[in-house]
Amino acid sequence: MQEDLVLARKEGRVGILQLNRPAQLNALNDALMDALGIALLAMEQDNDIGCIVLTGSAKAFAAGADIAAMQPMNYINVVRNNFIGRNWETILTLRKPVIAAVAGYALGGGCELAMMCDFIIAADNAKFGQPEIKIGVIPGAGGTQRLPRAISKSKAMDMVLTGRMMDAQEAERAGLVSRIVPADKLEQEAIEAATIIAAMSLPSVMAAKEAVNRAYESTLNEGVLFERRTFHALFGTLDQKEGMTAFLEKRKPDFKHE
């Protein structure tokens, strides 16, 4: 991993990744996305990590894809190299939860990257947007697909066609973010939320994430069936026995993540 592009650390069972191109407002280029993918997969494979926080700087989570890198590209370049698909979507393969902690700008690819996370905690200075229309293209990392699912077709169409930004307060009202916190408390709040998640039984956490995601990919009946079968399967884990026993004994469970 290129540590100058992605800074990685652990606090307890929480892995924390920070995008680190501050001079470019964390503009996303191939080198950064390669480094992020490597760091994410390393934390996915670390048995001592139960949840991941992805953050940027106080000014920008990520101000978008690197336009200077994209401008010279042509159709054959982007198709042959599978631009975006090659390395941006590693985050979607993770089974552990990923929380986006967003301060400042999350625009274009930055907004799309935040939406690839499992939920977003926003600083009160956060701004979201898909301004690609202003430079002659459209969102290419899921913005036209995830944004309508998150905030409604009407609001998504407004943002994608006009390129306007949405502040944190509007984003929370629309359902794009789960909560707003003071900017100086953002990392602390995100780590606290991740610590709560990481203390749960990891098999249950991964199953819950998969079940919620299934809601977007299937009918209600198929989703409920998937949920039910997964719920049944968790009765085969040691953590189910421990969790329910601890509840009856009025003590904190000691999950083994098995």
Short mmCIF file of N, CA, C and O in Angstrom, two decimals, residues 6 13-17 33-47 49-54 87-100 113 115-119 146 197 202-214:
data_model
loop_
_atom_site.label_atom_id
_atom_site.label_comp_id
_atom_site.label_asym_id
_atom_site.label_seq_id
_atom_site.Cartn_x
_atom_site.Cartn_y
_atom_site.Cartn_z
N VAL A 6 -2.96 6.67 1.08
CA VAL A 6 -3.99 6.18 2.01
C VAL A 6 -3.30 5.89 3.35
O VAL A 6 -2.39 5.07 3.41
N ARG A 13 -10.93 -2.79 17.52
CA ARG A 13 -11.34 -3.63 16.38
C ARG A 13 -11.83 -2.79 15.19
O ARG A 13 -12.49 -3.31 14.29
N VAL A 14 -11.48 -1.51 15.19
CA VAL A 14 -11.88 -0.62 14.11
C VAL A 14 -10.68 -0.29 13.23
O VAL A 14 -9.63 0.13 13.74
N GLY A 15 -10.83 -0.46 11.94
CA GLY A 15 -9.81 -0.04 10.99
C GLY A 15 -10.18 1.32 10.44
O GLY A 15 -11.34 1.57 10.10
N ILE A 16 -9.21 2.23 10.35
CA ILE A 16 -9.47 3.60 9.88
C ILE A 16 -8.57 3.87 8.68
O ILE A 16 -7.35 3.72 8.75
N LEU A 17 -9.20 4.26 7.59
CA LEU A 17 -8.48 4.60 6.36
C LEU A 17 -8.76 6.04 6.00
O LEU A 17 -9.92 6.47 5.98
N MET A 33 -6.90 5.00 -5.95
CA MET A 33 -7.90 3.94 -5.87
C MET A 33 -7.25 2.56 -5.77
O MET A 33 -7.79 1.66 -5.12
N ASP A 34 -6.09 2.39 -6.41
CA ASP A 34 -5.34 1.14 -6.23
C ASP A 34 -4.93 0.98 -4.77
O ASP A 34 -5.08 -0.10 -4.17
N ALA A 35 -4.38 2.06 -4.19
CA ALA A 35 -3.93 2.01 -2.80
C ALA A 35 -5.10 1.77 -1.85
O ALA A 35 -4.98 1.01 -0.88
N LEU A 36 -6.24 2.41 -2.13
CA LEU A 36 -7.40 2.21 -1.28
C LEU A 36 -7.89 0.77 -1.35
O LEU A 36 -8.22 0.16 -0.32
N GLY A 37 -7.91 0.21 -2.55
CA GLY A 37 -8.35 -1.18 -2.69
C GLY A 37 -7.47 -2.14 -1.93
O GLY A 37 -7.95 -3.06 -1.25
N ILE A 38 -6.16 -1.94 -1.99
CA ILE A 38 -5.23 -2.80 -1.26
C ILE A 38 -5.46 -2.68 0.24
O ILE A 38 -5.49 -3.68 0.97
N ALA A 39 -5.65 -1.45 0.72
CA ALA A 39 -5.86 -1.23 2.15
C ALA A 39 -7.18 -1.83 2.62
O ALA A 39 -7.26 -2.43 3.71
N LEU A 40 -8.22 -1.68 1.82
CA LEU A 40 -9.52 -2.26 2.18
C LEU A 40 -9.45 -3.78 2.27
O LEU A 40 -9.97 -4.39 3.21
N LEU A 41 -8.81 -4.41 1.30
CA LEU A 41 -8.71 -5.87 1.30
C LEU A 41 -7.87 -6.37 2.47
O LEU A 41 -8.17 -7.42 3.05
N ALA A 42 -6.84 -5.62 2.83
CA ALA A 42 -6.03 -6.01 3.99
C ALA A 42 -6.87 -5.99 5.26
O ALA A 42 -6.76 -6.88 6.11
N MET A 43 -7.72 -4.97 5.41
CA MET A 43 -8.56 -4.89 6.60
C MET A 43 -9.68 -5.93 6.56
O MET A 43 -10.09 -6.45 7.60
N GLU A 44 -10.15 -6.25 5.38
CA GLU A 44 -11.16 -7.31 5.25
C GLU A 44 -10.59 -8.64 5.73
O GLU A 44 -11.29 -9.45 6.34
N GLN A 45 -9.31 -8.87 5.49
CA GLN A 45 -8.69 -10.14 5.84
C GLN A 45 -8.14 -10.17 7.26
O GLN A 45 -7.71 -11.22 7.74
N ASP A 46 -8.17 -9.03 7.94
CA ASP A 46 -7.64 -8.94 9.31
C ASP A 46 -8.73 -9.38 10.29
O ASP A 46 -9.74 -8.70 10.46
N ASN A 47 -8.52 -10.51 10.95
CA ASN A 47 -9.53 -11.05 11.86
C ASN A 47 -9.74 -10.18 13.10
O ASN A 47 -10.73 -10.35 13.81
N ILE A 49 -10.20 -6.96 12.96
CA ILE A 49 -10.98 -5.78 12.57
C ILE A 49 -12.42 -6.21 12.29
O ILE A 49 -12.66 -7.16 11.54
N GLY A 50 -13.37 -5.48 12.89
CA GLY A 50 -14.79 -5.82 12.70
C GLY A 50 -15.56 -4.77 11.94
O GLY A 50 -16.68 -5.02 11.49
N CYS A 51 -14.99 -3.58 11.77
CA CYS A 51 -15.66 -2.50 11.05
C CYS A 51 -14.60 -1.52 10.57
O CYS A 51 -13.54 -1.37 11.21
N ILE A 52 -14.88 -0.84 9.45
CA ILE A 52 -13.91 0.07 8.83
C ILE A 52 -14.53 1.46 8.71
O ILE A 52 -15.70 1.60 8.36
N VAL A 53 -13.73 2.48 8.99
CA VAL A 53 -14.13 3.87 8.78
C VAL A 53 -13.27 4.43 7.64
O VAL A 53 -12.04 4.30 7.66
N LEU A 54 -13.93 5.03 6.66
CA LEU A 54 -13.23 5.67 5.54
C LEU A 54 -13.48 7.17 5.62
O LEU A 54 -14.63 7.62 5.67
N ASN A 87 -10.78 -0.71 -10.53
CA ASN A 87 -10.26 -0.60 -9.16
C ASN A 87 -11.15 0.19 -8.21
O ASN A 87 -10.95 0.13 -7.00
N TRP A 88 -12.14 0.92 -8.69
CA TRP A 88 -12.96 1.72 -7.80
C TRP A 88 -13.90 0.88 -6.96
O TRP A 88 -14.29 1.29 -5.86
N GLU A 89 -14.31 -0.27 -7.46
CA GLU A 89 -15.40 -1.01 -6.83
C GLU A 89 -14.95 -2.12 -5.89
O GLU A 89 -15.76 -2.94 -5.45
N THR A 90 -13.66 -2.12 -5.54
CA THR A 90 -13.17 -3.09 -4.56
C THR A 90 -13.99 -3.01 -3.28
O THR A 90 -14.30 -4.02 -2.64
N ILE A 91 -14.36 -1.80 -2.90
CA ILE A 91 -15.10 -1.59 -1.65
C ILE A 91 -16.42 -2.36 -1.63
O ILE A 91 -16.89 -2.77 -0.56
N LEU A 92 -17.00 -2.59 -2.81
CA LEU A 92 -18.29 -3.30 -2.88
C LEU A 92 -18.14 -4.78 -2.60
O LEU A 92 -19.14 -5.46 -2.37
N THR A 93 -16.91 -5.30 -2.64
CA THR A 93 -16.70 -6.73 -2.39
C THR A 93 -16.54 -7.04 -0.91
O THR A 93 -16.55 -8.21 -0.53
N LEU A 94 -16.40 -6.01 -0.08
CA LEU A 94 -16.15 -6.25 1.35
C LEU A 94 -17.41 -6.75 2.05
O LEU A 94 -18.51 -6.25 1.79
N ARG A 95 -17.23 -7.70 2.94
CA ARG A 95 -18.35 -8.20 3.74
C ARG A 95 -18.45 -7.48 5.08
O ARG A 95 -19.51 -7.43 5.68
N LYS A 96 -17.33 -6.92 5.54
CA LYS A 96 -17.37 -6.13 6.76
C LYS A 96 -17.96 -4.75 6.46
O LYS A 96 -17.78 -4.22 5.37
N PRO A 97 -18.65 -4.15 7.43
CA PRO A 97 -19.23 -2.83 7.19
C PRO A 97 -18.16 -1.74 7.03
O PRO A 97 -17.10 -1.79 7.66
N VAL A 98 -18.47 -0.78 6.16
CA VAL A 98 -17.61 0.39 5.95
C VAL A 98 -18.45 1.64 6.17
O VAL A 98 -19.49 1.82 5.52
N ILE A 99 -18.01 2.50 7.07
CA ILE A 99 -18.69 3.77 7.35
C ILE A 99 -17.92 4.89 6.68
O ILE A 99 -16.70 5.02 6.86
N ALA A 100 -18.61 5.71 5.90
CA ALA A 100 -17.99 6.91 5.33
C ALA A 100 -18.16 8.05 6.33
O ALA A 100 -19.27 8.36 6.75
N LEU A 113 -18.18 7.34 -4.09
CA LEU A 113 -17.43 6.49 -3.17
C LEU A 113 -18.11 6.44 -1.80
O LEU A 113 -18.21 5.38 -1.19
N MET A 115 -21.26 6.77 -1.23
CA MET A 115 -22.47 5.96 -1.36
C MET A 115 -22.16 4.47 -1.47
O MET A 115 -23.04 3.63 -1.21
N MET A 116 -20.95 4.11 -1.88
CA MET A 116 -20.57 2.69 -1.90
C MET A 116 -20.36 2.14 -0.49
O MET A 116 -20.37 0.93 -0.29
N CYS A 117 -20.14 3.05 0.47
CA CYS A 117 -20.00 2.61 1.86
C CYS A 117 -21.38 2.22 2.40
O CYS A 117 -22.41 2.49 1.79
N ASP A 118 -21.41 1.60 3.57
CA ASP A 118 -22.67 1.08 4.08
C ASP A 118 -23.56 2.16 4.68
O ASP A 118 -24.77 2.07 4.60
N PHE A 119 -22.97 3.17 5.28
CA PHE A 119 -23.73 4.36 5.61
C PHE A 119 -22.77 5.53 5.78
O PHE A 119 -21.55 5.34 5.88
N ARG A 146 -27.27 4.85 -7.59
CA ARG A 146 -27.40 4.84 -6.13
C ARG A 146 -28.11 6.07 -5.60
O ARG A 146 -28.83 6.00 -4.60
N ILE A 197 -20.33 -1.42 16.36
CA ILE A 197 -20.55 -2.49 15.38
C ILE A 197 -19.51 -3.59 15.54
O ILE A 197 -19.84 -4.79 15.52
N LEU A 202 -19.28 -10.88 14.57
CA LEU A 202 -18.95 -10.60 13.18
C LEU A 202 -19.81 -11.40 12.19
O LEU A 202 -20.26 -10.83 11.19
N PRO A 203 -20.09 -12.70 12.44
CA PRO A 203 -20.98 -13.40 11.50
C PRO A 203 -22.34 -12.74 11.39
O PRO A 203 -22.91 -12.64 10.30
N SER A 204 -22.88 -12.24 12.51
CA SER A 204 -24.17 -11.57 12.47
C SER A 204 -24.09 -10.23 11.75
O SER A 204 -24.99 -9.86 11.00
N VAL A 205 -23.02 -9.50 11.97
CA VAL A 205 -22.83 -8.20 11.30
C VAL A 205 -22.75 -8.39 9.79
O VAL A 205 -23.41 -7.66 9.03
N MET A 206 -21.95 -9.34 9.36
CA MET A 206 -21.83 -9.57 7.92
C MET A 206 -23.14 -10.04 7.32
O MET A 206 -23.52 -9.63 6.22
N ALA A 207 -23.87 -10.87 8.06
CA ALA A 207 -25.17 -11.35 7.58
C ALA A 207 -26.17 -10.21 7.49
O ALA A 207 -26.96 -10.12 6.54
N ALA A 208 -26.17 -9.34 8.48
CA ALA A 208 -27.09 -8.20 8.48
C ALA A 208 -26.80 -7.27 7.31
O ALA A 208 -27.72 -6.79 6.63
N LYS A 209 -25.53 -6.99 7.06
CA LYS A 209 -25.15 -6.15 5.92
C LYS A 209 -25.64 -6.76 4.62
O LYS A 209 -26.23 -6.07 3.77
N GLU A 210 -25.42 -8.06 4.45
CA GLU A 210 -25.82 -8.72 3.22
C GLU A 210 -27.34 -8.70 3.05
O GLU A 210 -27.86 -8.49 1.95
N ALA A 211 -28.05 -8.88 4.15
CA ALA A 211 -29.51 -8.91 4.08
C ALA A 211 -30.08 -7.54 3.71
O ALA A 211 -31.00 -7.42 2.90
N VAL A 212 -29.54 -6.48 4.32
CA VAL A 212 -30.02 -5.13 3.98
C VAL A 212 -29.71 -4.81 2.53
O VAL A 212 -30.56 -4.26 1.80
N ASN A 213 -28.51 -5.15 2.07
CA ASN A 213 -28.18 -4.90 0.68
C ASN A 213 -29.09 -5.67 -0.28
O ASN A 213 -29.39 -5.19 -1.38
N ARG A 214 -29.53 -6.84 0.14
CA ARG A 214 -30.42 -7.65 -0.69
C ARG A 214 -31.74 -6.92 -0.96
O ARG A 214 -32.39 -7.15 -1.97
#
